[in-house]
Amino acid sequence: MCGRFSLAVAPEVLMQHFGLPAAAQERAAVPRYNIAPSQPVLAVVAGSLQREATHFRWGLIPSWSRAPQAGWINARAETVAEKPSFREAFRRRRCLIPADGFYEWADSGTAKKGRQPYWFHLLDRPVFAFAGIWERWRSPEGVEVETCAILNTAANRLMQLFHERMPVILTENDYDLWLDPQVQDPKLLLPLLRPYPAEAMAAYPVSTYVNNPRHEDPACRAPIGEAVQGSSLSEPAGSASPAVVPASLPIP
């Protein structure tokens, strides 16, 4: 599952990491700390000569839909190649969705404290890419809307402490294959949709300030407690939904 994420790195870092031309820098100049469904998200697609940066609305609307509904923000990796809502986009319209972290909420176990948000990030990279798919919907009047969804997969052992699913995070070596529109065989693509290694990730609790999607500043992901390191979890945790934060994890 992925319902909020952030992207607040220097444009130069984005340009270098994703191999984007200088002309794309303007699209990536605004830091985002609390990206929510239905908002525009930065995406990287394969251009005719090189990668390009664009924006899609987060919430995929199938091209055959009769109305511009809210759309799907996530697509399950296990069924994306078969489900009518996603299969054509999976085969022909894939994208990278840059991020530097994402949020997940866990049940603190008490009604008073409610659900505790955590910010997840990678330890070895300042920016990364979710595996995304995109679609173009056209109204009877000819108005076009381009939308996207983030693929998710089974949780790694860090995410299992919070949720049974996690977004698919691609490695840099996978970018070219994922973006190649000539590659349409699910047998070549599905192996990319695996859980990211838990030992390369960490999470820390943040304020419920992030709960409001109108809040868009560094306070959204400011730590309010100690981090949970994926490398410290020697044994896989049992998955549960909804997740309940174990007593060993920091609850502010």
mmCIF file of C-alpha atoms in Angstrom:
data_model
loop_
_atom_site.group_PDB
_atom_site.id
_atom_site.type_symbol
_atom_site.label_atom_id
_atom_site.label_comp_id
_atom_site.label_asym_id
_atom_site.label_seq_id
_atom_site.Cartn_x
_atom_site.Cartn_y
_atom_site.Cartn_z
ATOM 1 C CA MET A 1 0.000 0.000 0.000
ATOM 2 C CA CYS A 2 1.140 3.545 -0.624
ATOM 3 C CA GLY A 3 -1.160 6.476 0.106
ATOM 4 C CA ARG A 4 1.293 9.329 0.737
ATOM 5 C CA PHE A 5 4.880 10.005 -0.182
ATOM 6 C CA SER A 6 7.435 12.776 -0.449
ATOM 7 C CA LEU A 7 9.930 14.136 -2.962
ATOM 8 C CA ALA A 8 12.060 16.960 -1.626
ATOM 9 C CA VAL A 9 15.551 16.605 -3.068
ATOM 10 C CA ALA A 10 17.571 19.045 -5.112
ATOM 11 C CA PRO A 11 16.602 19.095 -8.811
ATOM 12 C CA GLU A 12 20.209 18.341 -9.734
ATOM 13 C CA VAL A 13 20.008 15.084 -7.773
ATOM 14 C CA LEU A 14 16.868 14.086 -9.677
ATOM 15 C CA MET A 15 18.385 14.974 -13.037
ATOM 16 C CA GLN A 16 21.483 12.901 -12.390
ATOM 17 C CA HIS A 17 19.740 9.909 -10.817
ATOM 18 C CA PHE A 18 17.124 9.520 -13.559
ATOM 19 C CA GLY A 19 19.244 10.664 -16.485
ATOM 20 C CA LEU A 20 16.928 13.542 -17.345
ATOM 21 C CA PRO A 21 17.777 16.447 -19.656
ATOM 22 C CA ALA A 22 18.322 19.925 -18.236
ATOM 23 C CA ALA A 23 14.971 21.013 -19.653
ATOM 24 C CA ALA A 24 13.234 18.775 -17.103
ATOM 25 C CA GLN A 25 14.672 20.649 -14.129
ATOM 26 C CA GLU A 26 11.788 23.124 -13.937
ATOM 27 C CA ARG A 27 9.274 20.298 -13.450
ATOM 28 C CA ALA A 28 11.239 18.964 -10.483
ATOM 29 C CA ALA A 29 12.054 22.259 -8.783
ATOM 30 C CA VAL A 30 9.232 22.339 -6.209
ATOM 31 C CA PRO A 31 9.848 20.196 -3.071
ATOM 32 C CA ARG A 32 6.882 18.055 -2.034
ATOM 33 C CA TYR A 33 6.581 16.763 1.523
ATOM 34 C CA ASN A 34 3.068 15.332 1.534
ATOM 35 C CA ILE A 35 1.984 14.048 -1.876
ATOM 36 C CA ALA A 36 -1.575 12.724 -1.686
ATOM 37 C CA PRO A 37 -4.015 10.957 -4.047
ATOM 38 C CA SER A 38 -5.630 13.094 -6.775
ATOM 39 C CA GLN A 39 -2.644 15.470 -6.759
ATOM 40 C CA PRO A 40 -0.174 15.808 -9.647
ATOM 41 C CA VAL A 41 2.961 13.688 -9.260
ATOM 42 C CA LEU A 42 6.247 13.859 -11.089
ATOM 43 C CA ALA A 43 6.867 10.886 -13.371
ATOM 44 C CA VAL A 44 9.660 9.740 -15.658
ATOM 45 C CA VAL A 45 8.731 8.161 -18.980
ATOM 46 C CA ALA A 46 10.598 6.917 -22.037
ATOM 47 C CA GLY A 47 10.783 9.588 -24.723
ATOM 48 C CA SER A 48 11.603 9.108 -28.381
ATOM 49 C CA LEU A 49 15.318 9.797 -27.794
ATOM 50 C CA GLN A 50 15.778 9.999 -24.020
ATOM 51 C CA ARG A 51 13.859 9.903 -20.765
ATOM 52 C CA GLU A 52 11.386 12.696 -20.130
ATOM 53 C CA ALA A 53 9.777 14.198 -17.036
ATOM 54 C CA THR A 54 6.052 14.838 -16.894
ATOM 55 C CA HIS A 55 3.189 15.031 -14.402
ATOM 56 C CA PHE A 56 0.270 12.633 -13.954
ATOM 57 C CA ARG A 57 -2.681 12.869 -11.607
ATOM 58 C CA TRP A 58 -2.360 10.207 -8.927
ATOM 59 C CA GLY A 59 -5.320 7.857 -9.294
ATOM 60 C CA LEU A 60 -5.447 5.780 -12.472
ATOM 61 C CA ILE A 61 -8.579 6.041 -14.615
ATOM 62 C CA PRO A 62 -8.841 3.268 -17.241
ATOM 63 C CA SER A 63 -9.172 4.561 -20.793
ATOM 64 C CA TRP A 64 -12.505 2.748 -21.159
ATOM 65 C CA SER A 65 -14.056 4.318 -18.051
ATOM 66 C CA ARG A 66 -17.242 6.281 -18.720
ATOM 67 C CA ALA A 67 -16.415 9.029 -16.227
ATOM 68 C CA PRO A 68 -13.265 10.514 -14.656
ATOM 69 C CA GLN A 69 -13.678 8.717 -11.336
ATOM 70 C CA ALA A 70 -11.261 9.075 -8.442
ATOM 71 C CA GLY A 71 -9.179 6.227 -9.845
ATOM 72 C CA TRP A 72 -6.884 3.604 -8.340
ATOM 73 C CA ILE A 73 -3.838 4.908 -6.517
ATOM 74 C CA ASN A 74 -2.313 1.405 -6.227
ATOM 75 C CA ALA A 75 -2.223 -1.748 -8.343
ATOM 76 C CA ARG A 76 -1.281 -5.166 -6.974
ATOM 77 C CA ALA A 77 1.827 -6.656 -8.576
ATOM 78 C CA GLU A 78 0.328 -10.138 -8.452
ATOM 79 C CA THR A 79 -2.663 -9.238 -10.653
ATOM 80 C CA VAL A 80 -1.579 -6.159 -12.636
ATOM 81 C CA ALA A 81 -0.932 -8.180 -15.799
ATOM 82 C CA GLU A 82 -4.477 -9.614 -15.852
ATOM 83 C CA LYS A 83 -6.864 -7.046 -14.371
ATOM 84 C CA PRO A 84 -8.732 -5.131 -17.091
ATOM 85 C CA SER A 85 -8.162 -1.826 -15.311
ATOM 86 C CA PHE A 86 -4.375 -2.172 -15.458
ATOM 87 C CA ARG A 87 -3.198 -4.745 -18.001
ATOM 88 C CA GLU A 88 -2.857 -2.446 -21.032
ATOM 89 C CA ALA A 89 -1.055 0.213 -19.033
ATOM 90 C CA PHE A 90 1.206 -2.465 -17.557
ATOM 91 C CA ARG A 91 2.169 -3.671 -21.009
ATOM 92 C CA ARG A 92 2.493 -0.333 -22.797
ATOM 93 C CA ARG A 93 2.523 2.635 -20.409
ATOM 94 C CA ARG A 94 4.933 2.203 -17.535
ATOM 95 C CA CYS A 95 6.690 4.994 -15.674
ATOM 96 C CA LEU A 96 9.030 5.739 -12.807
ATOM 97 C CA ILE A 97 7.569 7.791 -9.967
ATOM 98 C CA PRO A 98 10.407 9.519 -8.093
ATOM 99 C CA ALA A 99 10.286 9.715 -4.303
ATOM 100 C CA ASP A 100 12.620 10.155 -1.368
ATOM 101 C CA GLY A 101 10.315 8.488 1.152
ATOM 102 C CA PHE A 102 6.770 7.397 1.876
ATOM 103 C CA TYR A 103 4.386 7.315 4.815
ATOM 104 C CA GLU A 104 2.539 4.493 6.485
ATOM 105 C CA TRP A 105 0.208 4.553 9.463
ATOM 106 C CA ALA A 106 0.175 1.930 12.189
ATOM 107 C CA ASP A 107 -2.379 1.323 14.917
ATOM 108 C CA SER A 108 -0.842 2.305 18.241
ATOM 109 C CA GLY A 109 -3.196 -0.081 20.039
ATOM 110 C CA THR A 110 -4.998 2.598 22.022
ATOM 111 C CA ALA A 111 -7.899 4.824 21.053
ATOM 112 C CA LYS A 112 -6.256 7.807 22.723
ATOM 113 C CA LYS A 113 -3.143 7.729 20.578
ATOM 114 C CA GLY A 114 -4.873 6.638 17.375
ATOM 115 C CA ARG A 115 -2.853 5.764 14.307
ATOM 116 C CA GLN A 116 0.804 6.705 14.308
ATOM 117 C CA PRO A 117 2.401 7.874 11.021
ATOM 118 C CA TYR A 118 5.907 6.767 10.076
ATOM 119 C CA TRP A 119 8.164 7.970 7.267
ATOM 120 C CA PHE A 120 10.059 5.259 5.378
ATOM 121 C CA HIS A 121 13.225 5.919 3.417
ATOM 122 C CA LEU A 122 16.231 4.167 1.912
ATOM 123 C CA LEU A 123 19.568 4.197 3.694
ATOM 124 C CA ASP A 124 21.754 4.088 0.600
ATOM 125 C CA ARG A 125 20.005 6.494 -1.783
ATOM 126 C CA PRO A 126 18.607 10.018 -1.385
ATOM 127 C CA VAL A 127 16.025 9.370 -4.103
ATOM 128 C CA PHE A 128 14.441 6.290 -5.669
ATOM 129 C CA ALA A 129 11.616 5.253 -7.975
ATOM 130 C CA PHE A 130 8.308 3.519 -7.442
ATOM 131 C CA ALA A 131 7.173 1.275 -10.276
ATOM 132 C CA GLY A 132 4.268 3.109 -11.876
ATOM 133 C CA ILE A 133 1.791 2.684 -14.698
ATOM 134 C CA TRP A 134 -0.129 5.455 -16.419
ATOM 135 C CA GLU A 135 -3.206 5.851 -18.563
ATOM 136 C CA ARG A 136 -4.860 8.465 -20.752
ATOM 137 C CA TRP A 137 -8.613 9.043 -20.411
ATOM 138 C CA ARG A 138 -10.561 11.150 -22.869
ATOM 139 C CA SER A 139 -14.006 12.644 -22.303
ATOM 140 C CA PRO A 140 -16.695 12.683 -25.011
ATOM 141 C CA GLU A 141 -15.823 16.381 -25.479
ATOM 142 C CA GLY A 142 -12.184 15.518 -26.143
ATOM 143 C CA VAL A 143 -10.715 16.577 -22.790
ATOM 144 C CA GLU A 144 -7.761 14.368 -21.863
ATOM 145 C CA VAL A 145 -6.688 13.390 -18.349
ATOM 146 C CA GLU A 146 -3.453 11.481 -17.735
ATOM 147 C CA THR A 147 -3.363 9.506 -14.506
ATOM 148 C CA CYS A 148 -1.105 6.995 -12.777
ATOM 149 C CA ALA A 149 -0.958 4.297 -10.115
ATOM 150 C CA ILE A 150 1.863 2.908 -7.977
ATOM 151 C CA LEU A 151 2.382 -0.844 -7.925
ATOM 152 C CA ASN A 152 2.561 -2.622 -4.586
ATOM 153 C CA THR A 153 3.755 -6.015 -3.456
ATOM 154 C CA ALA A 154 4.119 -8.129 -0.329
ATOM 155 C CA ALA A 155 5.773 -6.345 2.592
ATOM 156 C CA ASN A 156 9.381 -6.989 3.529
ATOM 157 C CA ARG A 157 10.153 -7.724 7.169
ATOM 158 C CA LEU A 158 10.369 -4.040 8.107
ATOM 159 C CA MET A 159 7.074 -3.143 6.485
ATOM 160 C CA GLN A 160 5.409 -6.194 8.024
ATOM 161 C CA LEU A 161 5.566 -4.382 11.352
ATOM 162 C CA PHE A 162 3.182 -1.802 9.916
ATOM 163 C CA HIS A 163 1.309 -3.224 6.923
ATOM 164 C CA GLU A 164 1.082 -6.385 4.830
ATOM 165 C CA ARG A 165 1.832 -4.504 1.580
ATOM 166 C CA MET A 166 4.513 -2.069 0.405
ATOM 167 C CA PRO A 167 5.145 -0.044 -2.755
ATOM 168 C CA VAL A 168 7.385 -1.588 -5.390
ATOM 169 C CA ILE A 169 10.739 0.204 -5.292
ATOM 170 C CA LEU A 170 12.830 -0.449 -8.380
ATOM 171 C CA THR A 171 16.617 -0.618 -8.445
ATOM 172 C CA GLU A 172 18.489 1.624 -10.873
ATOM 173 C CA ASN A 173 19.447 -1.434 -12.914
ATOM 174 C CA ASP A 174 15.729 -2.052 -13.548
ATOM 175 C CA TYR A 175 14.873 1.403 -14.865
ATOM 176 C CA ASP A 176 15.637 0.814 -18.543
ATOM 177 C CA LEU A 177 13.720 -2.443 -18.721
ATOM 178 C CA TRP A 178 10.718 -1.009 -16.884
ATOM 179 C CA LEU A 179 10.521 2.022 -19.163
ATOM 180 C CA ASP A 180 11.095 0.203 -22.459
ATOM 181 C CA PRO A 181 7.755 0.306 -24.353
ATOM 182 C CA GLN A 182 8.937 -2.526 -26.595
ATOM 183 C CA VAL A 183 9.034 -4.893 -23.618
ATOM 184 C CA GLN A 184 5.478 -6.124 -23.106
ATOM 185 C CA ASP A 185 5.952 -9.707 -21.927
ATOM 186 C CA PRO A 186 4.790 -10.022 -18.298
ATOM 187 C CA LYS A 187 7.356 -12.783 -17.790
ATOM 188 C CA LEU A 188 10.105 -10.196 -18.199
ATOM 189 C CA LEU A 189 8.452 -7.522 -16.094
ATOM 190 C CA LEU A 190 6.865 -9.321 -13.155
ATOM 191 C CA PRO A 191 10.225 -10.413 -11.630
ATOM 192 C CA LEU A 192 10.997 -6.713 -11.081
ATOM 193 C CA LEU A 193 8.005 -6.329 -8.768
ATOM 194 C CA ARG A 194 9.604 -7.716 -5.632
ATOM 195 C CA PRO A 195 9.896 -6.385 -2.067
ATOM 196 C CA TYR A 196 12.815 -4.034 -1.556
ATOM 197 C CA PRO A 197 15.445 -5.401 0.878
ATOM 198 C CA ALA A 198 14.457 -4.516 4.441
ATOM 199 C CA GLU A 199 18.077 -4.073 5.524
ATOM 200 C CA ALA A 200 18.404 -1.125 3.132
ATOM 201 C CA MET A 201 15.438 0.721 4.692
ATOM 202 C CA ALA A 202 14.533 2.545 7.875
ATOM 203 C CA ALA A 203 11.482 4.297 9.302
ATOM 204 C CA TYR A 204 10.858 6.811 12.046
ATOM 205 C CA PRO A 205 7.697 8.217 13.633
ATOM 206 C CA VAL A 206 6.459 11.648 12.550
ATOM 207 C CA SER A 207 3.762 13.975 13.793
ATOM 208 C CA THR A 208 0.103 13.516 12.897
ATOM 209 C CA TYR A 209 0.561 16.917 11.236
ATOM 210 C CA VAL A 210 1.079 14.894 8.049
ATOM 211 C CA ASN A 211 -2.446 13.508 8.285
ATOM 212 C CA ASN A 212 -3.808 16.674 6.686
ATOM 213 C CA PRO A 213 -2.964 16.631 2.950
ATOM 214 C CA ARG A 214 -3.066 20.432 2.932
ATOM 215 C CA HIS A 215 0.067 20.478 5.077
ATOM 216 C CA GLU A 216 3.029 20.688 2.725
ATOM 217 C CA ASP A 217 6.281 21.568 4.484
ATOM 218 C CA PRO A 218 9.282 19.880 6.158
ATOM 219 C CA ALA A 219 7.352 19.425 9.418
ATOM 220 C CA CYS A 220 5.435 16.582 7.743
ATOM 221 C CA ARG A 221 8.416 14.268 7.970
ATOM 222 C CA ALA A 222 10.344 15.710 10.912
ATOM 223 C CA PRO A 223 11.250 12.815 13.270
ATOM 224 C CA ILE A 224 9.625 12.724 16.693
ATOM 225 C CA GLY A 225 11.153 9.457 17.861
ATOM 226 C CA GLU A 226 13.925 6.968 17.199
ATOM 227 C CA ALA A 227 14.252 5.176 13.882
ATOM 228 C CA VAL A 228 13.446 1.536 13.235
ATOM 229 C CA GLN A 229 16.224 -0.052 11.160
ATOM 230 C CA GLY A 230 15.352 -2.892 8.839
ATOM 231 C CA SER A 231 18.811 -4.339 9.400
ATOM 232 C CA SER A 232 18.015 -4.839 13.097
ATOM 233 C CA LEU A 233 15.186 -7.271 12.337
ATOM 234 C CA SER A 234 16.906 -10.641 12.156
ATOM 235 C CA GLU A 235 13.765 -12.712 11.824
ATOM 236 C CA PRO A 236 10.801 -12.014 9.524
ATOM 237 C CA ALA A 237 7.849 -10.589 11.407
ATOM 238 C CA GLY A 238 4.373 -12.009 10.994
ATOM 239 C CA SER A 239 2.148 -9.865 8.785
ATOM 240 C CA ALA A 240 -1.172 -8.550 9.952
ATOM 241 C CA SER A 241 -3.774 -6.138 8.734
ATOM 242 C CA PRO A 242 -4.447 -3.737 10.199
ATOM 243 C CA ALA A 243 -0.973 -3.632 11.682
ATOM 244 C CA VAL A 244 -0.425 -2.902 15.367
ATOM 245 C CA VAL A 245 2.884 -1.353 16.360
ATOM 246 C CA PRO A 246 4.726 -3.770 18.693
ATOM 247 C CA ALA A 247 5.762 -2.520 22.115
ATOM 248 C CA SER A 248 9.418 -2.556 21.024
ATOM 249 C CA LEU A 249 8.831 0.185 18.450
ATOM 250 C CA PRO A 250 8.841 3.868 19.336
ATOM 251 C CA ILE A 251 5.427 5.364 20.054
ATOM 252 C CA PRO A 252 5.724 9.073 20.880
#
